[in-house]
Amino acid sequence: MSKNTAQTTPHILMVRPANFGFNDETAASNAFQSDDGSLGHEEISRLAVAEFDAFVEKLRSAGVDVIVAQDTVRPLKPDAVFPNNWVTFHEDGTVVTYPMYAPVRRLERRADILLDLQARFRVNRKIQLEEYENIEHFLEGTGSMIIDRPNGLVYACLSPRTTRSLLERFCAQMDCEPVAFHAIDAAGVEIYHTNVMMALGETFVVICLDTVTDETEQALLLQKFALTGKEIIEISPEQMMAFAGNMLQVRNRKGETYLVMSEQAYRSLNARQVSQIMRHTNILYSPIPTIETYGGGSARCMMAEVFLPEK
């Protein structure tokens, strides 16, 4: 990665869910997921599609290029709405596919989606890491990793879904530096994905520093943010549980930027935090309560950024 690399892109891939629902395989390591049994599967799926469509419409209205792929009905993929975990697209034309912790989520990797994108974007190299599933080493895309593209840094909190050796392999292949640390929630449980406690913009970082309890690791993060000129916008553990860390800065065709988040995340912010964000970028939010409750992921998880060069 080089200094010429942009941190934001106007091209976003999203997958419209066909069978969204609560996934028992992921619930054990995802403290954000819950199912109180009040809704049936069909109702949950219907609400998720409506939330997805409204979210896409808001992004497109802001001038963001949203590429929608339709989830296939079979095989059943309850988390297909979160494509950022199985694929990343890079400015040098590299496509990386990833090993997934939950066996049912491995079905989300779809060669046909990648083939469709190649009609419009140039792909020069493919890195396939999914073979590491055989030895239970995992790295779940931009769930596991927060990539500072211009500065060649990759932030990652280690967890059952983020294996250090695989993080280091990715960084070696992409010519970037890993910044690994540990993050735990208020219950003492390892946070499953980095992108629920941290979001990195062009000139700022939203982060729940309270989750990084090792003083040396926290000092390393603060040093990297200072060296790369990021203003720190700190959120509380309670705000993190409202998905205030699960945000993504995107760009529209005019070059205007937006920090995209869920309505729940936006409502959890205080006036000072909103003001801090607005000094750097616009804010765009949409209600996705069904997807957040049953899927345990939010706005950032639904968007896979396409940095590939256009043909």
mmCIF file of C-alpha atoms in Angstrom:
data_model
loop_
_atom_site.group_PDB
_atom_site.id
_atom_site.type_symbol
_atom_site.label_atom_id
_atom_site.label_comp_id
_atom_site.label_asym_id
_atom_site.label_seq_id
_atom_site.Cartn_x
_atom_site.Cartn_y
_atom_site.Cartn_z
ATOM 1 C CA MET A 1 0.000 0.000 0.000
ATOM 2 C CA SER A 2 1.256 3.490 -0.742
ATOM 3 C CA LYS A 3 0.687 7.110 0.226
ATOM 4 C CA ASN A 4 -1.249 7.490 -3.042
ATOM 5 C CA THR A 5 -3.882 5.061 -1.788
ATOM 6 C CA ALA A 6 -7.221 6.589 -0.763
ATOM 7 C CA GLN A 7 -8.913 5.777 2.532
ATOM 8 C CA THR A 8 -12.426 6.102 1.098
ATOM 9 C CA THR A 9 -14.177 4.923 -2.053
ATOM 10 C CA PRO A 10 -17.503 5.764 -3.739
ATOM 11 C CA HIS A 11 -18.010 2.096 -4.763
ATOM 12 C CA ILE A 12 -19.730 -0.166 -2.220
ATOM 13 C CA LEU A 13 -20.760 -3.813 -2.659
ATOM 14 C CA MET A 14 -23.810 -4.913 -0.647
ATOM 15 C CA VAL A 15 -25.627 -8.254 -0.626
ATOM 16 C CA ARG A 16 -29.426 -8.196 -0.421
ATOM 17 C CA PRO A 17 -30.364 -11.015 1.959
ATOM 18 C CA ALA A 18 -32.622 -13.903 0.938
ATOM 19 C CA ASN A 19 -32.758 -15.755 4.264
ATOM 20 C CA PHE A 20 -31.540 -13.392 6.969
ATOM 21 C CA GLY A 21 -31.875 -14.734 10.488
ATOM 22 C CA PHE A 22 -30.295 -15.582 13.834
ATOM 23 C CA ASN A 23 -27.172 -17.733 13.392
ATOM 24 C CA ASP A 24 -26.509 -20.163 16.257
ATOM 25 C CA GLU A 25 -23.005 -20.879 14.911
ATOM 26 C CA THR A 26 -21.852 -17.285 15.393
ATOM 27 C CA ALA A 27 -23.762 -16.424 18.584
ATOM 28 C CA ALA A 28 -21.214 -18.031 20.919
ATOM 29 C CA SER A 29 -18.495 -15.511 19.974
ATOM 30 C CA ASN A 30 -20.720 -12.511 19.133
ATOM 31 C CA ALA A 31 -22.033 -10.707 22.213
ATOM 32 C CA PHE A 32 -24.025 -8.307 20.003
ATOM 33 C CA GLN A 33 -26.411 -11.014 18.758
ATOM 34 C CA SER A 34 -29.710 -11.829 20.481
ATOM 35 C CA ASP A 35 -33.004 -13.579 19.811
ATOM 36 C CA ASP A 36 -35.865 -13.233 22.285
ATOM 37 C CA GLY A 37 -38.117 -15.486 20.229
ATOM 38 C CA SER A 38 -40.731 -12.772 19.669
ATOM 39 C CA LEU A 39 -40.521 -12.918 15.854
ATOM 40 C CA GLY A 40 -40.683 -15.849 13.453
ATOM 41 C CA HIS A 41 -38.010 -16.452 10.830
ATOM 42 C CA GLU A 42 -40.126 -15.204 7.911
ATOM 43 C CA GLU A 43 -40.937 -11.940 9.692
ATOM 44 C CA ILE A 44 -37.273 -11.388 10.643
ATOM 45 C CA SER A 45 -36.219 -12.013 7.050
ATOM 46 C CA ARG A 46 -38.893 -9.663 5.659
ATOM 47 C CA LEU A 47 -37.939 -6.842 8.028
ATOM 48 C CA ALA A 48 -34.245 -7.277 7.220
ATOM 49 C CA VAL A 49 -34.883 -6.918 3.479
ATOM 50 C CA ALA A 50 -36.927 -3.757 4.050
ATOM 51 C CA GLU A 51 -34.149 -2.276 6.224
ATOM 52 C CA PHE A 52 -31.553 -3.229 3.617
ATOM 53 C CA ASP A 53 -33.475 -1.605 0.750
ATOM 54 C CA ALA A 54 -34.019 1.634 2.699
ATOM 55 C CA PHE A 55 -30.318 1.745 3.615
ATOM 56 C CA VAL A 56 -29.254 1.280 -0.017
ATOM 57 C CA GLU A 57 -31.656 4.029 -1.097
ATOM 58 C CA LYS A 58 -30.162 6.473 1.441
ATOM 59 C CA LEU A 59 -26.634 5.751 0.233
ATOM 60 C CA ARG A 60 -27.618 6.165 -3.419
ATOM 61 C CA SER A 61 -29.479 9.391 -2.654
ATOM 62 C CA ALA A 62 -26.221 10.731 -1.191
ATOM 63 C CA GLY A 63 -24.445 9.934 -4.463
ATOM 64 C CA VAL A 64 -22.687 6.738 -3.357
ATOM 65 C CA ASP A 65 -22.332 4.003 -6.000
ATOM 66 C CA VAL A 66 -23.933 0.935 -4.403
ATOM 67 C CA ILE A 67 -23.503 -2.357 -6.262
ATOM 68 C CA VAL A 68 -26.217 -4.727 -5.011
ATOM 69 C CA ALA A 69 -25.748 -8.473 -5.382
ATOM 70 C CA GLN A 70 -28.759 -10.672 -4.650
ATOM 71 C CA ASP A 71 -28.230 -13.441 -2.132
ATOM 72 C CA THR A 72 -29.114 -16.904 -3.465
ATOM 73 C CA VAL A 73 -32.060 -18.677 -1.815
ATOM 74 C CA ARG A 74 -30.090 -21.937 -1.509
ATOM 75 C CA PRO A 75 -27.974 -22.769 0.338
ATOM 76 C CA LEU A 76 -29.329 -20.906 3.389
ATOM 77 C CA LYS A 77 -26.940 -18.111 4.434
ATOM 78 C CA PRO A 78 -28.342 -16.168 7.440
ATOM 79 C CA ASP A 79 -25.427 -13.674 7.472
ATOM 80 C CA ALA A 80 -25.059 -13.025 3.728
ATOM 81 C CA VAL A 81 -25.925 -9.354 4.365
ATOM 82 C CA PHE A 82 -22.390 -8.938 5.850
ATOM 83 C CA PRO A 83 -20.055 -9.389 2.810
ATOM 84 C CA ASN A 84 -17.177 -7.409 4.304
ATOM 85 C CA ASN A 85 -16.107 -10.543 6.188
ATOM 86 C CA TRP A 86 -15.362 -12.770 3.193
ATOM 87 C CA VAL A 87 -13.809 -10.421 0.631
ATOM 88 C CA THR A 88 -11.765 -7.228 0.269
ATOM 89 C CA PHE A 89 -10.924 -5.278 -2.885
ATOM 90 C CA HIS A 90 -7.759 -3.197 -3.206
ATOM 91 C CA GLU A 91 -6.510 -0.296 -5.345
ATOM 92 C CA ASP A 92 -3.746 -2.358 -6.992
ATOM 93 C CA GLY A 93 -6.365 -4.759 -8.381
ATOM 94 C CA THR A 94 -5.988 -7.395 -5.642
ATOM 95 C CA VAL A 95 -9.000 -9.381 -4.415
ATOM 96 C CA VAL A 96 -8.597 -11.261 -1.135
ATOM 97 C CA THR A 97 -11.004 -13.943 0.118
ATOM 98 C CA TYR A 98 -10.950 -15.004 3.758
ATOM 99 C CA PRO A 99 -11.329 -17.988 6.109
ATOM 100 C CA MET A 100 -14.506 -17.771 8.160
ATOM 101 C CA TYR A 101 -15.032 -18.985 11.726
ATOM 102 C CA ALA A 102 -18.591 -20.344 11.289
ATOM 103 C CA PRO A 103 -18.913 -23.170 8.722
ATOM 104 C CA VAL A 104 -22.282 -21.850 7.462
ATOM 105 C CA ARG A 105 -20.688 -18.460 6.707
ATOM 106 C CA ARG A 106 -18.168 -20.071 4.355
ATOM 107 C CA LEU A 107 -21.050 -20.543 1.912
ATOM 108 C CA GLU A 108 -21.183 -16.738 1.482
ATOM 109 C CA ARG A 109 -18.010 -16.688 -0.654
ATOM 110 C CA ARG A 110 -19.370 -16.446 -4.194
ATOM 111 C CA ALA A 111 -17.261 -16.604 -7.334
ATOM 112 C CA ASP A 112 -20.191 -15.283 -9.404
ATOM 113 C CA ILE A 113 -20.216 -11.980 -7.509
ATOM 114 C CA LEU A 114 -16.485 -11.554 -8.128
ATOM 115 C CA LEU A 115 -16.953 -12.424 -11.798
ATOM 116 C CA ASP A 116 -19.704 -9.817 -12.184
ATOM 117 C CA LEU A 117 -17.446 -7.141 -10.681
ATOM 118 C CA GLN A 118 -14.708 -7.997 -13.182
ATOM 119 C CA ALA A 119 -16.936 -6.762 -15.981
ATOM 120 C CA ARG A 120 -16.445 -3.264 -14.620
ATOM 121 C CA PHE A 121 -13.300 -3.375 -12.474
ATOM 122 C CA ARG A 122 -9.789 -4.640 -13.152
ATOM 123 C CA VAL A 123 -8.537 -7.595 -11.113
ATOM 124 C CA ASN A 124 -4.786 -8.247 -11.282
ATOM 125 C CA ARG A 125 -4.273 -10.684 -8.416
ATOM 126 C CA LYS A 126 -6.299 -13.015 -6.212
ATOM 127 C CA ILE A 127 -5.222 -14.080 -2.731
ATOM 128 C CA GLN A 128 -7.263 -16.948 -1.314
ATOM 129 C CA LEU A 129 -6.787 -17.548 2.401
ATOM 130 C CA GLU A 130 -9.741 -19.876 2.958
ATOM 131 C CA GLU A 131 -7.525 -22.993 3.077
ATOM 132 C CA TYR A 132 -6.607 -21.917 6.633
ATOM 133 C CA GLU A 133 -10.065 -23.002 7.749
ATOM 134 C CA ASN A 134 -8.628 -26.535 7.684
ATOM 135 C CA ILE A 135 -6.331 -25.683 10.616
ATOM 136 C CA GLU A 136 -8.844 -23.366 12.311
ATOM 137 C CA HIS A 137 -6.986 -20.145 11.594
ATOM 138 C CA PHE A 138 -9.368 -17.286 10.788
ATOM 139 C CA LEU A 139 -9.270 -13.749 9.462
ATOM 140 C CA GLU A 140 -12.658 -12.229 8.660
ATOM 141 C CA GLY A 141 -11.899 -9.411 6.252
ATOM 142 C CA THR A 142 -12.635 -5.874 7.396
ATOM 143 C CA GLY A 143 -14.459 -7.270 10.402
ATOM 144 C CA SER A 144 -11.146 -8.518 11.737
ATOM 145 C CA MET A 145 -9.049 -5.706 10.277
ATOM 146 C CA ILE A 146 -9.317 -1.926 10.141
ATOM 147 C CA ILE A 147 -7.072 -0.896 7.255
ATOM 148 C CA ASP A 148 -5.344 2.493 7.191
ATOM 149 C CA ARG A 149 -4.677 2.361 3.471
ATOM 150 C CA PRO A 150 -2.612 5.565 2.934
ATOM 151 C CA ASN A 151 -0.353 4.739 5.887
ATOM 152 C CA GLY A 152 -0.053 1.013 5.286
ATOM 153 C CA LEU A 153 -1.291 0.029 8.754
ATOM 154 C CA VAL A 154 -3.695 -2.754 9.699
ATOM 155 C CA TYR A 155 -5.323 -2.549 13.135
ATOM 156 C CA ALA A 156 -6.704 -5.795 14.543
ATOM 157 C CA CYS A 157 -7.957 -6.953 17.922
ATOM 158 C CA LEU A 158 -7.115 -10.633 18.272
ATOM 159 C CA SER A 159 -10.002 -13.025 18.944
ATOM 160 C CA PRO A 160 -11.223 -16.508 17.978
ATOM 161 C CA ARG A 161 -12.044 -14.961 14.573
ATOM 162 C CA THR A 162 -8.720 -13.139 14.096
ATOM 163 C CA THR A 163 -5.544 -15.247 14.187
ATOM 164 C CA ARG A 164 -2.286 -13.329 14.621
ATOM 165 C CA SER A 165 -0.239 -15.449 12.192
ATOM 166 C CA LEU A 166 -2.836 -14.980 9.458
ATOM 167 C CA LEU A 167 -2.984 -11.239 10.100
ATOM 168 C CA GLU A 168 0.802 -11.146 9.669
ATOM 169 C CA ARG A 169 0.591 -13.178 6.455
ATOM 170 C CA PHE A 170 -2.000 -10.777 5.012
ATOM 171 C CA CYS A 171 0.187 -7.793 5.908
ATOM 172 C CA ALA A 172 3.266 -9.384 4.323
ATOM 173 C CA GLN A 173 1.381 -10.031 1.080
ATOM 174 C CA MET A 174 -0.158 -6.546 1.013
ATOM 175 C CA ASP A 175 3.029 -4.729 2.132
ATOM 176 C CA CYS A 176 1.604 -3.216 5.301
ATOM 177 C CA GLU A 177 2.284 -3.239 9.035
ATOM 178 C CA PRO A 178 0.105 -5.136 11.532
ATOM 179 C CA VAL A 179 -0.966 -3.332 14.710
ATOM 180 C CA ALA A 180 -2.355 -6.158 16.839
ATOM 181 C CA PHE A 181 -3.929 -5.725 20.263
ATOM 182 C CA HIS A 182 -6.501 -7.244 22.605
ATOM 183 C CA ALA A 183 -9.940 -5.786 23.361
ATOM 184 C CA ILE A 184 -12.469 -7.044 25.901
ATOM 185 C CA ASP A 185 -16.027 -5.960 26.644
ATOM 186 C CA ALA A 186 -17.524 -5.050 30.034
ATOM 187 C CA ALA A 187 -18.200 -8.735 30.754
ATOM 188 C CA GLY A 188 -14.544 -9.624 30.173
ATOM 189 C CA VAL A 189 -15.247 -11.336 26.844
ATOM 190 C CA GLU A 190 -12.892 -10.856 23.879
ATOM 191 C CA ILE A 191 -14.486 -8.547 21.311
ATOM 192 C CA TYR A 192 -15.122 -10.697 18.257
ATOM 193 C CA HIS A 193 -14.395 -8.104 15.540
ATOM 194 C CA THR A 194 -12.244 -4.998 15.492
ATOM 195 C CA ASN A 195 -14.862 -3.116 13.490
ATOM 196 C CA VAL A 196 -17.347 -3.045 16.365
ATOM 197 C CA MET A 197 -14.977 -1.113 18.656
ATOM 198 C CA MET A 198 -13.162 1.057 16.102
ATOM 199 C CA ALA A 199 -13.820 2.963 12.859
ATOM 200 C CA LEU A 200 -11.085 4.771 10.952
ATOM 201 C CA GLY A 201 -11.731 7.795 8.736
ATOM 202 C CA GLU A 202 -9.397 9.909 6.637
ATOM 203 C CA THR A 203 -8.567 12.297 9.488
ATOM 204 C CA PHE A 204 -10.149 10.723 12.581
ATOM 205 C CA VAL A 205 -10.699 7.503 14.489
ATOM 206 C CA VAL A 206 -13.801 6.521 16.456
ATOM 207 C CA ILE A 207 -12.724 4.060 19.150
ATOM 208 C CA CYS A 208 -13.745 2.537 22.470
ATOM 209 C CA LEU A 209 -10.381 2.814 24.220
ATOM 210 C CA ASP A 210 -11.836 1.397 27.462
ATOM 211 C CA THR A 211 -11.852 -2.051 25.834
ATOM 212 C CA VAL A 212 -8.045 -1.996 25.374
ATOM 213 C CA THR A 213 -6.964 -2.722 28.942
ATOM 214 C CA ASP A 214 -3.276 -3.437 28.296
ATOM 215 C CA GLU A 215 -1.469 -0.122 28.824
ATOM 216 C CA THR A 216 1.319 -0.955 26.368
ATOM 217 C CA GLU A 217 -1.159 -1.860 23.636
ATOM 218 C CA GLN A 218 -3.225 1.260 24.261
ATOM 219 C CA ALA A 219 -0.073 3.404 24.142
ATOM 220 C CA LEU A 220 0.851 1.802 20.803
ATOM 221 C CA LEU A 221 -2.559 2.669 19.353
ATOM 222 C CA LEU A 222 -2.346 6.274 20.564
ATOM 223 C CA GLN A 223 1.144 6.567 19.096
ATOM 224 C CA LYS A 224 -0.014 5.314 15.687
ATOM 225 C CA PHE A 225 -3.012 7.669 15.692
ATOM 226 C CA ALA A 226 -0.741 10.615 16.543
ATOM 227 C CA LEU A 227 1.817 9.711 13.872
ATOM 228 C CA THR A 228 -0.903 9.421 11.212
ATOM 229 C CA GLY A 229 -2.756 12.593 12.232
ATOM 230 C CA LYS A 230 -6.037 11.036 13.387
ATOM 231 C CA GLU A 231 -8.237 12.940 15.826
ATOM 232 C CA ILE A 232 -9.493 10.496 18.455
ATOM 233 C CA ILE A 233 -13.262 10.457 18.965
ATOM 234 C CA GLU A 234 -13.746 8.273 22.004
ATOM 235 C CA ILE A 235 -16.913 6.254 22.629
ATOM 236 C CA SER A 236 -18.013 4.433 25.787
ATOM 237 C CA PRO A 237 -18.540 0.653 26.116
ATOM 238 C CA GLU A 238 -22.307 1.336 26.237
ATOM 239 C CA GLN A 239 -22.123 3.277 22.964
ATOM 240 C CA MET A 240 -20.048 0.479 21.454
ATOM 241 C CA MET A 241 -22.817 -1.986 22.320
ATOM 242 C CA ALA A 242 -25.174 0.337 20.391
ATOM 243 C CA PHE A 243 -22.839 -0.147 17.377
ATOM 244 C CA ALA A 244 -21.279 3.329 17.597
ATOM 245 C CA GLY A 245 -17.940 1.749 16.655
ATOM 246 C CA ASN A 246 -19.377 0.033 13.578
ATOM 247 C CA MET A 247 -19.183 2.934 11.122
ATOM 248 C CA LEU A 248 -17.619 3.419 7.691
ATOM 249 C CA GLN A 249 -16.549 6.608 5.943
ATOM 250 C CA VAL A 250 -17.477 6.557 2.260
ATOM 251 C CA ARG A 251 -17.206 9.047 -0.578
ATOM 252 C CA ASN A 252 -19.754 10.058 -3.219
ATOM 253 C CA ARG A 253 -19.121 10.840 -6.872
ATOM 254 C CA LYS A 254 -18.578 14.529 -6.060
ATOM 255 C CA GLY A 255 -15.849 13.664 -3.566
ATOM 256 C CA GLU A 256 -17.978 14.507 -0.502
ATOM 257 C CA THR A 257 -17.526 12.112 2.411
ATOM 258 C CA TYR A 258 -20.036 10.574 4.810
ATOM 259 C CA LEU A 259 -19.590 8.589 7.994
ATOM 260 C CA VAL A 260 -22.215 5.882 7.585
ATOM 261 C CA MET A 261 -23.816 4.323 10.668
ATOM 262 C CA SER A 262 -27.075 2.891 11.946
ATOM 263 C CA GLU A 263 -29.764 5.031 13.509
ATOM 264 C CA GLN A 264 -29.148 3.265 16.845
ATOM 265 C CA ALA A 265 -25.455 4.202 16.679
ATOM 266 C CA TYR A 266 -26.296 7.805 15.809
ATOM 267 C CA ARG A 267 -28.834 8.113 18.656
ATOM 268 C CA SER A 268 -26.225 6.839 21.129
ATOM 269 C CA LEU A 269 -23.783 9.669 20.340
ATOM 270 C CA ASN A 270 -23.741 12.815 22.434
ATOM 271 C CA ALA A 271 -23.713 16.343 21.001
ATOM 272 C CA ARG A 272 -19.962 16.725 21.484
ATOM 273 C CA GLN A 273 -19.206 13.534 19.593
ATOM 274 C CA VAL A 274 -21.522 14.506 16.742
ATOM 275 C CA SER A 275 -19.809 17.890 16.561
ATOM 276 C CA GLN A 276 -16.386 16.221 16.495
ATOM 277 C CA ILE A 277 -17.430 13.966 13.617
ATOM 278 C CA MET A 278 -19.056 16.812 11.681
ATOM 279 C CA ARG A 279 -15.771 18.734 11.700
ATOM 280 C CA HIS A 280 -14.351 15.956 9.542
ATOM 281 C CA THR A 281 -17.210 14.589 7.475
ATOM 282 C CA ASN A 282 -20.980 14.430 6.918
ATOM 283 C CA ILE A 283 -23.093 11.869 8.787
ATOM 284 C CA LEU A 284 -25.500 9.421 7.161
ATOM 285 C CA TYR A 285 -27.584 6.985 9.207
ATOM 286 C CA SER A 286 -30.396 4.518 8.624
ATOM 287 C CA PRO A 287 -32.520 2.317 10.924
ATOM 288 C CA ILE A 288 -31.478 -1.355 10.780
ATOM 289 C CA PRO A 289 -32.693 -2.717 14.159
ATOM 290 C CA THR A 290 -33.606 -6.199 12.939
ATOM 291 C CA ILE A 291 -30.244 -6.721 11.256
ATOM 292 C CA GLU A 292 -28.416 -5.453 14.349
ATOM 293 C CA THR A 293 -30.419 -7.518 16.858
ATOM 294 C CA TYR A 294 -30.480 -10.889 15.135
ATOM 295 C CA GLY A 295 -27.294 -10.564 13.061
ATOM 296 C CA GLY A 296 -25.065 -8.920 15.652
ATOM 297 C CA GLY A 297 -23.608 -6.616 12.992
ATOM 298 C CA SER A 298 -24.394 -3.107 11.844
ATOM 299 C CA ALA A 299 -23.871 -0.614 9.028
ATOM 300 C CA ARG A 300 -20.155 -1.121 8.502
ATOM 301 C CA CYS A 301 -20.536 -4.910 8.303
ATOM 302 C CA MET A 302 -23.041 -4.539 5.445
ATOM 303 C CA MET A 303 -20.628 -2.672 3.163
ATOM 304 C CA ALA A 304 -17.662 -4.151 1.285
ATOM 305 C CA GLU A 305 -15.623 -1.305 -0.188
ATOM 306 C CA VAL A 306 -14.545 -1.730 -3.820
ATOM 307 C CA PHE A 307 -11.175 -0.010 -4.334
ATOM 308 C CA LEU A 308 -10.411 -1.883 -7.568
ATOM 309 C CA PRO A 309 -9.427 0.280 -10.557
ATOM 310 C CA GLU A 310 -12.294 0.826 -12.989
ATOM 311 C CA LYS A 311 -11.824 -0.396 -16.537
#
